[in-house]
CSV table of C-alpha atoms in Angstrom, one decimal:
chain,number,residue,atom,x,y,z
A,1,MET,CA,63.4,-34.6,46.6
A,2,ALA,CA,65.9,-35.2,49.4
A,3,ALA,CA,67.3,-38.7,49.7
A,4,SER,CA,65.9,-40.8,52.5
A,5,ASP,CA,68.2,-42.2,55.2
A,6,SER,CA,67.8,-45.7,53.8
A,7,GLU,CA,68.5,-44.5,50.2
A,8,LYS,CA,71.7,-42.7,51.4
A,9,LYS,CA,73.0,-46.1,52.6
A,10,LEU,CA,72.7,-47.6,49.1
A,11,PRO,CA,75.5,-47.3,46.6
A,12,PRO,CA,74.8,-44.5,44.1
A,13,GLU,CA,74.7,-46.8,41.1
A,14,ILE,CA,71.8,-48.7,42.7
A,15,ILE,CA,69.9,-45.5,43.4
A,16,ASP,CA,70.5,-44.3,39.9
A,17,TYR,CA,69.4,-47.6,38.4
A,18,TYR,CA,66.0,-47.6,40.2
A,19,ALA,CA,65.5,-43.9,39.9
A,20,THR,CA,64.7,-44.5,36.2
A,21,GLY,CA,61.5,-46.1,37.1
A,22,ARG,CA,62.3,-49.3,35.2
A,23,GLU,CA,61.1,-51.5,38.0
A,24,LEU,CA,57.4,-50.4,37.6
A,25,ASP,CA,56.7,-52.7,34.6
A,26,ARG,CA,59.6,-55.2,34.9
A,27,LEU,CA,57.3,-58.1,35.8
A,28,ALA,CA,55.2,-57.5,32.7
A,29,ARG,CA,58.2,-57.6,30.3
A,30,GLY,CA,60.3,-60.4,28.9
A,31,ILE,CA,60.4,-63.4,31.3
A,32,GLY,CA,59.0,-61.2,34.1
A,33,PRO,CA,55.5,-62.8,33.8
A,34,LEU,CA,57.1,-66.2,34.7
A,35,GLU,CA,58.7,-64.8,37.8
A,36,LEU,CA,55.5,-63.1,38.8
A,37,ALA,CA,53.3,-66.2,38.3
A,38,ARG,CA,55.7,-68.5,40.1
A,39,THR,CA,56.3,-66.2,43.0
A,40,LYS,CA,52.5,-65.8,43.5
A,41,GLU,CA,51.9,-69.5,43.5
A,42,LEU,CA,54.8,-70.2,45.9
A,43,VAL,CA,53.5,-67.5,48.2
A,44,GLU,CA,50.0,-69.1,48.1
A,45,ARG,CA,51.5,-72.4,48.9
A,46,PHE,CA,53.6,-71.4,51.9
A,47,PHE,CA,52.1,-68.2,53.4
A,48,PRO,CA,49.4,-68.5,56.1
A,49,THR,CA,45.9,-68.2,54.8
A,50,PRO,CA,44.3,-64.8,54.9
A,51,PRO,CA,43.5,-62.8,56.9
A,52,ALA,CA,47.0,-62.6,58.2
A,53,VAL,CA,49.6,-59.8,58.7
A,54,VAL,CA,52.3,-60.0,56.0
A,55,PHE,CA,55.2,-57.8,55.0
A,56,ASP,CA,56.7,-57.2,51.5
A,57,ILE,CA,60.2,-56.0,52.3
A,58,GLY,CA,62.1,-54.6,49.4
A,59,GLY,CA,58.9,-55.0,47.4
A,60,GLY,CA,59.6,-52.2,44.9
A,61,PRO,CA,56.5,-50.5,43.4
A,62,GLY,CA,54.2,-52.8,45.3
A,63,VAL,CA,53.1,-55.4,42.7
A,64,TYR,CA,53.1,-58.2,45.4
A,65,SER,CA,51.8,-55.9,48.2
A,66,CYS,CA,48.8,-54.9,46.1
A,67,TRP,CA,48.1,-58.5,45.1
A,68,LEU,CA,48.4,-59.6,48.7
A,69,ALA,CA,46.0,-56.9,49.8
A,70,ARG,CA,43.5,-58.0,47.1
A,71,LYS,CA,43.7,-61.5,48.6
A,72,SER,CA,42.5,-60.1,52.0
A,73,TYR,CA,45.9,-60.0,53.7
A,74,GLU,CA,46.9,-57.0,55.9
A,75,ALA,CA,49.8,-56.2,53.7
A,76,HIS,CA,52.7,-53.8,54.6
A,77,LEU,CA,55.3,-52.6,52.1
A,78,VAL,CA,58.8,-51.4,53.0
A,79,ASP,CA,61.3,-50.3,50.3
A,80,ALA,CA,64.4,-48.2,50.3
A,81,MET,CA,63.4,-46.1,47.3
A,82,PRO,CA,61.0,-43.2,47.7
A,83,LEU,CA,60.0,-43.5,44.0
A,84,HIS,CA,58.9,-47.1,44.6
A,85,ILE,CA,56.7,-46.1,47.5
A,86,GLU,CA,55.1,-43.3,45.5
A,87,GLN,CA,54.4,-45.8,42.7
A,88,ALA,CA,53.0,-48.4,45.1
A,89,ARG,CA,50.8,-45.7,46.8
A,90,ASP,CA,49.3,-44.9,43.4
A,91,ALA,CA,48.7,-48.6,42.7
A,92,SER,CA,47.1,-49.1,46.2
A,93,THR,CA,44.9,-46.1,45.7
A,94,ALA,CA,43.7,-47.6,42.4
A,95,GLN,CA,42.2,-50.5,44.4
A,96,PRO,CA,40.2,-48.7,47.1
A,97,ASP,CA,38.4,-51.8,48.3
A,98,ALA,CA,41.8,-53.5,49.1
A,99,PRO,CA,44.4,-51.0,49.9
A,100,VAL,CA,47.9,-51.8,51.2
A,101,ALA,CA,47.8,-51.2,54.9
A,102,THR,CA,51.1,-49.2,55.1
A,103,LEU,CA,53.7,-48.1,52.6
A,104,GLU,CA,57.0,-46.7,53.9
A,105,VAL,CA,60.5,-46.0,53.0
A,106,GLY,CA,62.7,-48.0,55.2
A,107,ASP,CA,65.8,-50.1,55.7
A,108,ALA,CA,65.5,-53.9,55.8
A,109,ARG,CA,68.3,-54.0,58.4
A,110,SER,CA,66.4,-51.8,60.9
A,111,LEU,CA,62.6,-52.1,60.6
A,112,ALA,CA,60.3,-49.7,62.4
A,113,TRP,CA,58.0,-52.4,63.6
A,114,PRO,CA,57.6,-54.3,66.9
A,115,ASP,CA,58.7,-57.8,67.6
A,116,ALA,CA,56.4,-60.7,66.6
A,117,CYS,CA,53.9,-58.6,64.7
A,118,ALA,CA,53.9,-60.5,61.4
A,119,ASP,CA,52.6,-63.9,60.2
A,120,GLY,CA,54.6,-63.8,57.0
A,121,VAL,CA,57.5,-61.9,55.3
A,122,LEU,CA,58.4,-61.8,51.7
A,123,LEU,CA,62.1,-60.6,51.5
A,124,HIS,CA,63.6,-60.0,48.1
A,125,GLY,CA,65.4,-56.8,47.0
A,126,PRO,CA,67.6,-56.5,50.1
A,127,LEU,CA,69.1,-59.9,49.6
A,128,TYR,CA,70.4,-58.8,46.2
A,129,HIS,CA,71.6,-55.3,47.0
A,130,LEU,CA,73.1,-55.8,50.4
A,131,THR,CA,76.3,-57.2,49.0
A,132,ALA,CA,78.1,-57.7,52.4
A,133,ARG,CA,77.0,-60.8,54.2
A,134,ARG,CA,76.8,-59.0,57.6
A,135,ASP,CA,74.1,-56.7,56.0
A,136,ARG,CA,72.1,-59.5,54.5
A,137,MET,CA,72.2,-61.3,57.9
A,138,ALA,CA,71.0,-58.2,59.6
A,139,ALA,CA,68.1,-58.0,57.2
A,140,ILE,CA,67.2,-61.6,57.7
A,141,ARG,CA,67.4,-61.3,61.5
A,142,GLU,CA,65.1,-58.2,61.3
A,143,SER,CA,62.6,-60.2,59.3
A,144,GLY,CA,62.8,-63.0,61.8
A,145,ARG,CA,62.4,-60.5,64.7
A,146,ILE,CA,59.1,-59.2,63.4
A,147,LEU,CA,57.7,-62.7,62.7
A,148,ARG,CA,55.5,-64.4,65.2
A,149,PRO,CA,56.7,-67.9,66.4
A,150,GLY,CA,55.8,-70.2,63.5
A,151,GLY,CA,55.7,-67.3,61.0
A,152,VAL,CA,57.0,-67.8,57.5
A,153,LEU,CA,59.9,-66.1,55.8
A,154,MET,CA,60.2,-66.4,52.0
A,155,ALA,CA,63.6,-65.2,51.0
A,156,ILE,CA,64.4,-64.6,47.3
A,157,GLY,CA,67.9,-64.5,45.8
A,158,ILE,CA,69.4,-64.3,42.4
A,159,THR,CA,71.5,-67.3,41.4
A,160,SER,CA,75.2,-66.8,40.7
A,161,TYR,CA,74.9,-68.6,37.4
A,162,ALA,CA,72.2,-66.3,36.0
A,163,SER,CA,74.4,-64.0,33.9
A,164,THR,CA,76.6,-66.8,32.6
A,165,LEU,CA,73.6,-68.8,31.3
A,166,VAL,CA,72.0,-65.7,29.7
A,167,GLY,CA,75.4,-64.8,28.2
A,168,LEU,CA,75.8,-68.2,26.7
A,169,VAL,CA,72.3,-68.3,25.3
A,170,ASN,CA,72.7,-64.9,23.7
A,171,TRP,CA,76.5,-65.2,23.1
A,172,TRP,CA,77.2,-62.1,25.1
A,173,ILE,CA,79.8,-64.1,27.0
A,174,HIS,CA,82.2,-63.5,24.1
A,175,ASP,CA,82.6,-59.9,25.2
A,176,ALA,CA,85.6,-59.4,27.5
A,177,GLY,CA,83.7,-57.1,29.9
A,178,TYR,CA,80.7,-59.4,30.1
A,179,PHE,CA,82.9,-62.4,30.7
A,180,GLU,CA,84.8,-60.7,33.6
A,181,MET,CA,81.4,-59.8,35.1
A,182,CYS,CA,80.5,-63.5,35.1
A,183,ARG,CA,83.8,-64.6,36.5
A,184,ARG,CA,83.3,-62.3,39.5
A,185,GLU,CA,79.7,-63.6,40.0
A,186,LEU,CA,80.9,-67.2,39.9
A,187,THR,CA,84.0,-66.8,42.1
A,188,GLU,CA,83.0,-64.0,44.5
A,189,GLY,CA,79.2,-63.8,44.3
A,190,LEU,CA,79.5,-60.1,43.3
A,191,HIS,CA,77.7,-58.8,40.3
A,192,VAL,CA,79.1,-55.4,39.0
A,193,GLN,CA,77.7,-53.9,35.8
A,194,PRO,CA,80.4,-53.6,33.1
A,195,PRO,CA,80.9,-50.0,31.8
A,196,ASN,CA,80.1,-51.1,28.3
A,197,TRP,CA,76.8,-52.8,29.3
A,198,PRO,CA,74.6,-50.0,30.8
A,199,SER,CA,71.4,-52.0,30.3
A,200,LEU,CA,72.4,-54.7,32.7
A,201,PHE,CA,71.3,-55.1,36.3
A,202,THR,CA,73.0,-52.9,38.9
A,203,THR,CA,75.4,-53.9,41.7
A,204,ALA,CA,74.2,-57.0,43.6
A,205,HIS,CA,75.0,-60.2,45.4
A,206,PHE,CA,74.2,-63.3,43.5
A,207,HIS,CA,73.6,-66.4,45.7
A,208,ARG,CA,75.0,-69.9,45.1
A,209,PRO,CA,72.5,-72.7,45.6
A,210,GLY,CA,72.6,-73.6,49.3
A,211,GLU,CA,73.8,-70.2,50.4
A,212,LEU,CA,70.4,-68.9,51.2
A,213,GLU,CA,69.7,-71.8,53.4
A,214,THR,CA,73.0,-71.2,55.3
A,215,GLU,CA,72.1,-67.6,55.8
A,216,LEU,CA,68.6,-68.4,57.1
A,217,VAL,CA,69.8,-71.0,59.5
A,218,GLY,CA,72.6,-68.7,60.6
A,219,ALA,CA,69.9,-66.2,61.6
A,220,GLY,CA,68.1,-68.7,63.8
A,221,LEU,CA,65.3,-69.7,61.4
A,222,ALA,CA,64.2,-73.3,60.5
A,223,HIS,CA,64.8,-73.8,56.8
A,224,GLN,CA,62.1,-75.8,55.0
A,225,VAL,CA,63.0,-75.9,51.4
A,226,THR,CA,64.8,-73.9,48.6
A,227,LEU,CA,63.0,-73.9,45.3
A,228,ALA,CA,63.7,-72.6,41.7
A,229,VAL,CA,61.4,-69.8,40.9
A,230,GLN,CA,61.7,-69.7,37.1
A,231,GLY,CA,63.6,-73.0,36.8
A,232,PRO,CA,64.5,-73.7,33.1
A,233,GLY,CA,61.2,-72.1,31.9
A,234,TRP,CA,62.9,-69.0,30.7
A,235,LEU,CA,64.9,-71.0,28.2
A,236,VAL,CA,61.9,-71.7,26.0
A,237,PRO,CA,62.4,-70.2,22.5
A,238,ASP,CA,60.1,-67.3,21.7
A,239,PHE,CA,59.1,-67.3,25.4
A,240,ALA,CA,56.9,-64.1,25.2
A,241,GLU,CA,54.9,-65.5,22.3
A,242,LYS,CA,54.3,-68.9,24.0
A,243,TRP,CA,53.4,-67.3,27.3
A,244,GLN,CA,50.4,-65.6,25.7
A,245,ASP,CA,48.9,-68.9,24.8
A,246,GLU,CA,47.2,-70.4,27.8
A,247,ALA,CA,47.9,-74.1,27.0
A,248,GLN,CA,51.6,-73.4,26.3
A,249,ARG,CA,51.9,-71.2,29.4
A,250,GLU,CA,50.6,-74.0,31.5
A,251,THR,CA,53.0,-76.4,29.9
A,252,ILE,CA,55.9,-74.1,30.9
A,253,LEU,CA,54.6,-73.9,34.5
A,254,ARG,CA,54.1,-77.7,34.8
A,255,VAL,CA,57.7,-78.3,33.8
A,256,VAL,CA,59.0,-75.7,36.2
A,257,ARG,CA,56.8,-77.2,39.1
A,258,LEU,CA,58.1,-80.7,38.3
A,259,MET,CA,61.7,-79.6,38.6
A,260,GLU,CA,61.5,-76.8,41.2
A,261,ALA,CA,63.2,-78.7,44.0
A,262,ASP,CA,65.8,-80.6,41.9
A,263,ALA,CA,69.3,-79.7,43.1
A,264,GLY,CA,70.6,-79.7,39.5
A,265,VAL,CA,67.9,-77.2,38.4
A,266,LEU,CA,68.4,-74.6,41.2
A,267,GLY,CA,71.4,-73.1,39.3
A,268,MET,CA,69.5,-72.8,36.1
A,269,SER,CA,66.9,-70.6,37.6
A,270,PRO,CA,67.4,-66.8,37.6
A,271,HIS,CA,65.8,-66.6,41.1
A,272,LEU,CA,65.8,-68.9,44.1
A,273,MET,CA,63.3,-68.9,46.9
A,274,ALA,CA,64.2,-70.3,50.3
A,275,VAL,CA,61.3,-70.9,52.8
A,276,ALA,CA,61.9,-70.8,56.5
A,277,ARG,CA,59.9,-70.6,59.7
A,278,LYS,CA,60.5,-68.9,63.0
A,279,PRO,CA,60.8,-71.6,65.7
A,280,ALA,CA,57.8,-71.7,68.0
């Protein structure tokens, strides 16, 4: 299959990383279910109520797009990887009573949609993998362009402390290559996979707390709040086992909700979500 124009603009290591198909079940593995549950509850809190027109930009294989469609939204998925769109199309076809409205390969910096056509935008992948600030700003401005006045943008970033905390908990930080990776994340905001750690995440920008707000405001949007997605919940010992128990799962979520807006907790969360509105 020939590479799409948007795919060609991505560094080859990012294309190779996602071409393995590993994103398809990521939210069902490890601490992924916590990210999924929290993202859903935050979307339900801040998105306009259905029916409304919403976009899932950089939404990978369509987990959120399909969920939004099942909730009676007119959901549109845009992603740079053709494989993800194929996977999302299969998932959409499997729910014929609530299909995703459109699924297309595209570039978050140049969307093929008219001005003011959306009530809500969920923007995630591009804010990791567009490592140059000018490109992230272009993606945010494009999301803002397609929003109607008063529309909601929910922007998700990975915190610059994520690898360091994971490395300390697992004692990977002792490895020289891993330590250098963390140093660059903390000082430059740039995550680059060390050659001797092929299982780690691919090239990305990792945001410092407060940086997402600055970018959203710089794009002309009105920032409302920045929240921790997973908070410290991922630190629970034997997380996967406890998550399977309904009562223990709810305890984890209650703690995360309690601390979600605490400035001291934002850096402990692998993902941050900044919520903004397009001025009326």
